[in-house]
Coordinates of C-alpha atoms in Angstrom, one line a residue:
X89 CA 255.6 86.9 294.5
X90 CA 253.0 89.3 293.1
X91 CA 254.3 92.5 291.4
X92 CA 252.2 95.4 292.7
X93 CA 254.1 98.1 290.9
X94 CA 251.8 100.9 289.6
X95 CA 252.4 104.1 287.7
X96 CA 249.7 106.5 288.6
X97 CA 248.7 109.7 286.7
X98 CA 248.7 113.0 288.7
X99 CA 245.0 112.9 288.9
X100 CA 244.9 109.3 290.1
X101 CA 247.6 110.0 292.7
X102 CA 245.8 113.0 294.1
X103 CA 242.6 111.0 294.6
X104 CA 244.5 108.0 295.9
X105 CA 246.7 109.9 298.3
X106 CA 244.7 113.1 298.8
X107 CA 246.0 113.8 302.3
X108 CA 249.4 114.6 300.7
X109 CA 247.8 117.5 298.8
X110 CA 244.8 118.7 300.6
X111 CA 244.5 117.3 304.2
X112 CA 241.7 115.2 305.7
X113 CA 239.0 113.5 303.7
X114 CA 236.9 112.7 306.7
X115 CA 235.1 114.7 309.4
X116 CA 237.4 115.6 312.3
X117 CA 237.1 117.9 315.3
X118 CA 239.3 120.9 314.8
X119 CA 239.7 124.3 316.5
X120 CA 238.7 127.0 314.1
X121 CA 238.7 130.8 314.5
X122 CA 235.0 131.9 313.9
X123 CA 233.3 135.1 315.0
X124 CA 236.4 136.4 316.9
X125 CA 236.7 133.2 318.9
X126 CA 238.4 129.8 318.9
X127 CA 235.7 127.2 318.5
X128 CA 235.6 123.4 318.2
X129 CA 234.0 122.4 314.9
X130 CA 233.4 119.1 313.1
X131 CA 234.7 119.7 309.6
X132 CA 236.4 118.0 306.6
X133 CA 239.7 120.0 306.1
X134 CA 240.2 118.7 302.6
X135 CA 236.8 120.0 301.4
X136 CA 237.6 123.5 302.7
X137 CA 241.0 123.3 301.0
X138 CA 239.6 122.6 297.5
X139 CA 237.0 125.4 297.9
X140 CA 239.6 127.9 299.2
X141 CA 242.0 127.1 296.3
X142 CA 239.6 128.7 293.8
X143 CA 239.0 131.7 296.0
X144 CA 242.7 132.2 296.5
X145 CA 243.3 132.2 292.7
X146 CA 241.2 135.4 292.5
X147 CA 243.1 137.0 295.3
X148 CA 246.4 136.1 293.7
X149 CA 245.3 137.9 290.6
X150 CA 244.8 141.1 292.7
X151 CA 248.2 140.6 294.4
X152 CA 250.1 139.9 291.1
X153 CA 248.7 143.1 289.5
X154 CA 249.6 145.2 292.6
X155 CA 245.9 145.8 293.2
X156 CA 245.0 147.0 289.7
X157 CA 242.8 144.0 288.8
X158 CA 240.5 141.6 290.7
X159 CA 239.1 144.5 292.7
X160 CA 235.8 142.6 293.0
X161 CA 235.5 139.0 294.1
X162 CA 232.1 137.2 294.5
X163 CA 231.7 133.9 296.4
X164 CA 228.3 132.1 296.3
X165 CA 227.2 128.8 297.7
X166 CA 224.0 127.4 296.3
X167 CA 221.6 125.1 298.2
X168 CA 222.7 122.1 296.2
X169 CA 226.4 122.7 297.2
X170 CA 227.5 124.3 294.0
X171 CA 230.3 126.9 294.6
X172 CA 230.7 129.9 292.3
X173 CA 233.7 132.2 292.5
X174 CA 234.0 135.2 290.1
X175 CA 236.4 138.1 289.7
X176 CA 237.1 141.1 287.4
X177 CA 240.7 140.3 286.9
X178 CA 242.6 140.2 283.6
X179 CA 241.5 136.7 282.8
X180 CA 243.9 133.8 282.1
X181 CA 245.8 134.5 278.9
X182 CA 244.0 132.9 275.9
X183 CA 247.2 131.4 274.6
X184 CA 248.2 127.8 273.9
X185 CA 251.0 126.1 275.9
X186 CA 252.9 122.9 275.3
X187 CA 252.0 119.9 277.4
X188 CA 253.0 116.2 277.4
X189 CA 249.7 115.6 275.4
X190 CA 250.2 118.4 273.0
X191 CA 249.1 122.0 272.9
X192 CA 246.2 123.3 275.0
X193 CA 244.9 126.6 276.3
X194 CA 246.8 127.9 279.3
X195 CA 243.6 128.1 281.3
X196 CA 242.9 124.4 280.7
X197 CA 246.4 123.5 281.8
X198 CA 246.2 125.7 284.9
X199 CA 243.1 123.8 286.1
X200 CA 243.9 120.3 285.0
X201 CA 247.6 119.8 285.4
X202 CA 249.9 119.6 288.4
X203 CA 253.0 121.8 288.6
X204 CA 251.3 124.4 286.4
X205 CA 250.9 128.0 287.5
X206 CA 252.4 131.5 288.0
X207 CA 253.7 131.2 291.5
X208 CA 257.1 129.6 291.1
X209 CA 259.2 132.7 291.5
X210 CA 260.2 132.0 295.1
X211 CA 262.3 135.1 295.5
X212 CA 259.5 137.6 294.8
X213 CA 256.4 135.5 295.3
X214 CA 253.8 137.2 297.6
X215 CA 250.8 135.2 296.4
X216 CA 248.8 132.6 298.3
X217 CA 249.4 129.8 295.9
X218 CA 252.9 128.4 295.7
X219 CA 253.1 124.7 294.5
X220 CA 251.1 124.7 291.3
X221 CA 248.7 121.9 292.4
X222 CA 245.9 123.7 294.2
X223 CA 243.6 124.3 291.2
X224 CA 244.1 120.8 290.0
X225 CA 243.1 119.1 293.2
X226 CA 239.8 121.1 293.0
X227 CA 239.3 119.9 289.4
X228 CA 240.1 116.3 290.2
X229 CA 237.8 116.2 293.2
X230 CA 234.8 117.9 291.6
X231 CA 231.8 116.1 290.2
X232 CA 231.1 119.2 288.1
X233 CA 233.5 121.9 287.1
X234 CA 232.7 124.8 284.8
X235 CA 235.2 127.6 284.3
X236 CA 235.2 130.6 282.0
X237 CA 238.1 133.0 281.7
X238 CA 238.3 136.0 279.3
X239 CA 241.3 138.2 278.6
X240 CA 239.6 140.8 276.4
X241 CA 240.2 138.9 273.2
X242 CA 239.0 135.4 273.8
X243 CA 236.9 133.5 276.4
X244 CA 238.0 130.0 277.1
X245 CA 235.3 127.8 278.5
X246 CA 236.3 124.5 280.3
X247 CA 233.7 121.9 281.3
X248 CA 234.7 119.0 283.4
X249 CA 233.0 116.1 285.1
X250 CA 234.3 113.7 287.7
X251 CA 237.8 115.0 287.2
X252 CA 237.8 114.6 283.5
X253 CA 237.8 117.2 280.7
X254 CA 234.5 117.0 278.8
X255 CA 234.9 119.9 276.4
X256 CA 236.7 123.2 275.8
X257 CA 235.1 126.0 273.9
X258 CA 236.2 129.5 272.9
X259 CA 234.5 132.6 271.7
X260 CA 235.6 136.2 271.0
X261 CA 234.9 138.8 273.7
X262 CA 236.0 142.1 275.0
X263 CA 235.1 141.0 278.5
X264 CA 237.8 140.3 281.1
X265 CA 237.6 138.2 284.3
X266 CA 237.3 134.6 285.5
X267 CA 234.3 132.7 286.9
X268 CA 234.6 129.2 288.2
X269 CA 231.5 127.2 289.1
X270 CA 232.0 123.7 290.6
X271 CA 230.4 121.1 292.8
X272 CA 232.9 119.1 294.9
X273 CA 232.6 115.4 294.9
X274 CA 231.0 115.4 298.4
X275 CA 230.9 111.6 298.6
X276 CA 234.7 111.7 298.2
X277 CA 234.8 113.8 301.4
X278 CA 232.2 111.5 303.2
X279 CA 229.3 114.0 302.8
X280 CA 226.1 114.3 300.8
X281 CA 226.4 118.0 300.3
X282 CA 227.8 121.1 302.1
X283 CA 226.4 121.8 305.6
X284 CA 226.1 124.9 307.6
X285 CA 229.3 124.4 309.5
X286 CA 231.4 124.4 306.3
X287 CA 229.4 127.3 304.9
X288 CA 230.1 129.3 308.0
X289 CA 233.8 128.6 307.7
X290 CA 233.9 129.6 304.0
X291 CA 232.1 132.8 304.9
X292 CA 234.6 133.4 307.7
X293 CA 237.4 132.9 305.1
X294 CA 235.8 135.6 302.9
X295 CA 235.6 137.9 305.9
X296 CA 239.3 137.4 306.6
X297 CA 240.2 138.2 303.0
X298 CA 238.1 141.3 303.1
X299 CA 240.0 142.4 306.2
X300 CA 243.4 141.6 304.8
X301 CA 242.7 143.2 301.4
X302 CA 240.5 146.1 302.2
X303 CA 240.7 147.5 298.6
X304 CA 238.9 144.4 297.2
X305 CA 235.1 144.5 297.2
X306 CA 234.1 141.1 298.5
X307 CA 230.6 139.7 298.4
X308 CA 229.5 136.4 300.0
X309 CA 226.1 135.1 298.8
X310 CA 225.4 138.5 297.2
X311 CA 226.1 140.3 300.5
X312 CA 228.9 142.9 300.7
X313 CA 231.6 142.1 303.3
X314 CA 233.6 144.9 305.0
X315 CA 235.0 144.9 308.5
X316 CA 237.7 146.2 310.8
X317 CA 240.4 144.5 312.8
X318 CA 238.3 144.2 316.0
X319 CA 235.3 142.9 314.0
X320 CA 237.3 139.9 312.9
X321 CA 239.8 139.3 315.8
X322 CA 237.7 140.7 318.7
X323 CA 238.7 143.2 321.3
X324 CA 242.5 143.5 321.7
X325 CA 245.3 146.0 321.9
X326 CA 246.3 146.9 318.3
X327 CA 249.9 147.7 317.2
X328 CA 251.2 148.8 313.8
X329 CA 254.7 147.7 312.9
X330 CA 256.5 149.2 309.9
X331 CA 254.7 146.7 307.5
X332 CA 252.1 144.7 309.6
X333 CA 249.4 144.9 312.2
X334 CA 249.4 142.9 315.4
X335 CA 246.8 142.5 318.1
X336 CA 247.4 141.2 321.7
X337 CA 244.7 140.2 324.2
X338 CA 244.2 138.0 327.2
X339 CA 244.1 134.3 326.4
X340 CA 241.8 131.7 327.9
X341 CA 244.6 130.2 329.9
X342 CA 247.0 129.0 327.2
X343 CA 248.7 130.7 324.3
X344 CA 246.5 131.3 321.3
X345 CA 247.3 132.6 317.9
X346 CA 245.5 133.3 314.6
X347 CA 246.8 135.5 311.8
X348 CA 246.4 136.4 308.2
X349 CA 249.6 136.2 306.1
X350 CA 249.3 137.2 302.5
X351 CA 245.6 136.5 302.9
X352 CA 246.1 133.0 304.2
X353 CA 244.5 132.1 307.6
X354 CA 247.3 130.5 309.6
X355 CA 247.3 129.1 313.1
X356 CA 250.8 130.3 314.0
X357 CA 254.4 130.2 313.0
X358 CA 257.7 132.0 313.2
X359 CA 256.3 135.4 312.3
X360 CA 254.3 135.3 315.5
X361 CA 257.1 133.8 317.5
X362 CA 259.5 136.5 316.3
X363 CA 257.2 139.3 317.3
X364 CA 255.9 138.0 320.6
X365 CA 259.2 136.8 322.0
X366 CA 260.6 140.4 321.7
X367 CA 257.5 141.8 323.4
X368 CA 257.6 139.2 326.2
X369 CA 261.3 139.9 326.9
X370 CA 260.5 143.6 327.6
X371 CA 257.2 142.9 329.3
X372 CA 258.9 140.6 331.8
X373 CA 261.4 143.3 332.8
X374 CA 258.6 146.0 333.2
X375 CA 256.5 143.6 335.3
X376 CA 259.4 142.9 337.6
X377 CA 260.3 146.6 338.0
X378 CA 256.8 148.1 338.4
X379 CA 254.7 145.2 339.9
X380 CA 257.4 143.2 341.6
X381 CA 256.3 140.2 339.6
X382 CA 258.9 137.7 338.4
X383 CA 257.4 135.4 335.7
X384 CA 259.1 133.1 333.2
X385 CA 258.8 133.9 329.5
X386 CA 257.0 130.6 328.9
X387 CA 254.4 131.2 331.6
X388 CA 253.9 134.8 330.5
X389 CA 253.2 133.6 326.9
X390 CA 250.4 131.4 328.2
X391 CA 248.5 134.5 329.2
X392 CA 248.5 136.0 325.7
X393 CA 246.4 135.7 322.5
X394 CA 248.1 137.2 319.5
X395 CA 246.8 138.1 316.0
X396 CA 248.4 139.6 313.0
X397 CA 247.8 140.8 309.4
X398 CA 251.0 140.6 307.3
X399 CA 250.8 141.3 303.5
X400 CA 253.5 141.3 301.0
X401 CA 255.5 138.5 302.8
X402 CA 257.9 137.3 300.1
X403 CA 258.6 133.6 299.6
X404 CA 256.3 132.3 302.3
X405 CA 257.2 128.9 303.6
X406 CA 254.9 126.5 305.5
X407 CA 255.1 123.2 307.4
X408 CA 252.8 121.4 304.9
X409 CA 250.6 121.8 301.8
X410 CA 247.7 122.7 304.2
X411 CA 249.6 125.9 305.1
X412 CA 248.8 126.1 308.8
X413 CA 252.1 127.3 310.2
X414 CA 254.7 129.7 308.8
X415 CA 258.2 128.4 308.9
X416 CA 260.3 131.3 307.5
X417 CA 263.5 132.2 309.3
X418 CA 263.7 135.0 311.8
X419 CA 265.5 137.2 309.4
X420 CA 262.8 136.7 306.8
X421 CA 260.1 137.5 309.4
X422 CA 261.9 140.6 310.5
X423 CA 262.0 141.9 306.9
X424 CA 258.4 141.1 306.3
X425 CA 257.1 142.6 309.6
X426 CA 259.4 145.6 309.7
X427 CA 260.6 147.6 312.7
X428 CA 258.5 147.9 315.9
X429 CA 259.0 149.6 319.2
X430 CA 258.6 147.0 322.0
X431 CA 258.7 149.7 324.7
X432 CA 255.6 151.4 323.3
X433 CA 253.9 148.1 322.9
X434 CA 254.7 147.1 326.5
X435 CA 253.6 150.5 327.9
X436 CA 250.2 150.1 326.2
X437 CA 249.9 146.6 327.5
X438 CA 250.6 147.7 331.0
X439 CA 247.5 149.9 330.9
X440 CA 245.4 146.9 330.1
X441 CA 244.2 146.2 333.7
X442 CA 242.4 143.0 332.9
X443 CA 245.5 141.4 331.3
X444 CA 248.1 142.7 333.8
X445 CA 246.0 142.0 336.9
X446 CA 245.4 138.5 335.8
X447 CA 249.2 137.9 335.2
X448 CA 250.1 139.4 338.6
X449 CA 247.3 137.5 340.5
X450 CA 248.3 134.2 338.9
X451 CA 252.0 134.7 339.5
X452 CA 251.5 135.6 343.2
X453 CA 249.2 132.6 343.6
X454 CA 251.9 130.4 342.2
X455 CA 254.5 132.0 344.5
X456 CA 252.2 131.3 347.5
X457 CA 251.7 127.7 346.5
X458 CA 255.4 127.2 346.0
X459 CA 256.1 128.8 349.4
X460 CA 253.6 126.4 351.1
X461 CA 255.3 123.5 349.3
X462 CA 258.7 124.6 350.6
X463 CA 257.3 125.1 354.1
X464 CA 255.8 121.6 354.0
X465 CA 259.2 120.1 353.1
X466 CA 260.8 121.9 356.1
X467 CA 258.2 120.7 358.5
X468 CA 258.7 117.1 357.5
X469 CA 261.0 115.4 360.0
X470 CA 262.3 111.9 360.2
X471 CA 260.4 109.9 362.7
X472 CA 262.6 108.1 365.1
X473 CA 261.2 105.4 367.3
X474 CA 261.6 106.2 371.0
X475 CA 263.0 102.8 372.0
X476 CA 265.8 103.1 369.5
X477 CA 266.5 106.7 370.8
X478 CA 266.6 105.7 374.4
X479 CA 268.7 102.7 373.7
X480 CA 271.3 104.9 372.1
X481 CA 271.6 107.3 375.0
X482 CA 270.9 105.1 378.0
X483 CA 268.1 105.3 380.7
X484 CA 269.0 108.5 382.5
X485 CA 266.3 110.2 384.4
X486 CA 267.7 113.8 384.0
X487 CA 267.1 114.1 380.3
X488 CA 266.2 117.5 379.0
X489 CA 264.2 117.8 375.8

């Protein structure tokens, strides 16, 4: 019997079992929210993950400093597929920390080691990052990695190649901020270089962050990004809760959801379910009273498209490392969203003729179809052969039918 036991390093395990950390390595058809619409795109989810991890680091610096630092974030994609992300944050402290291999600069550990970071305070965490592996999976899956971080005293310069540290340099400086320039190992993701589809989605990611954090000046490929709720989510009825913003519009026939939670683009989750279930309960009652329409909650939900911006959501939980669905409890969602008046929301929705007329028309059509089915059942009679019938009652000539 062959002994296949192996003990892999963190870097080896990330590349060997990448889907555990970053999602798909191959091109797959997915539904993405682009230009205020749900579109089918062919993308490599893992590639987008490793790029977004570096962007998210800059946003987290802004969140951790309560908006004082990282007020400018630049994202550039060069023609050869090199990604550059820069911010004017405080910089990673130029101190040395202990590691299993001895002391090294905190910046080096942050990018090259798993389970290293500043996001492990689950009680108070409002950052995008949470598990301390995001930056490392970018480093490990990059053919070129060049990071500089300055804290006003020292600039630490890390250069990596094919997931390995090549050199670390330092120099004195009064500058503050972090710039990361890297080229993903595109062959690892089944590509030659970045294409337009992935570039468009990264740009959409920057647009979403510019909306979620309107006090950060974002630039994508040297172009300033600034937009409003409707610019990103499209036309919808907008509602402000105590701590969040929601938008509701007519769906394309099935329930749709896309939201920004602490800057993360998520497809759905308990925060949406908590909000929309309360709205649907009241909307059903009003439709029944005012329009004489009786529709189930599940069917009514299919007519809706819901969006949200929620910032400052503490201790976010997700269904996986790819962070596509929020899984916090209803109580946690209630605290993060704050109070909202469902009656005011419903009254505003009732004035949306396009939405309400479609709901009523569909419901009445279903009622007509169900009525016809019921009528069809009543009209079905059991066929009885005449010879059996006459045999049972005899051959009288004075029968009345």
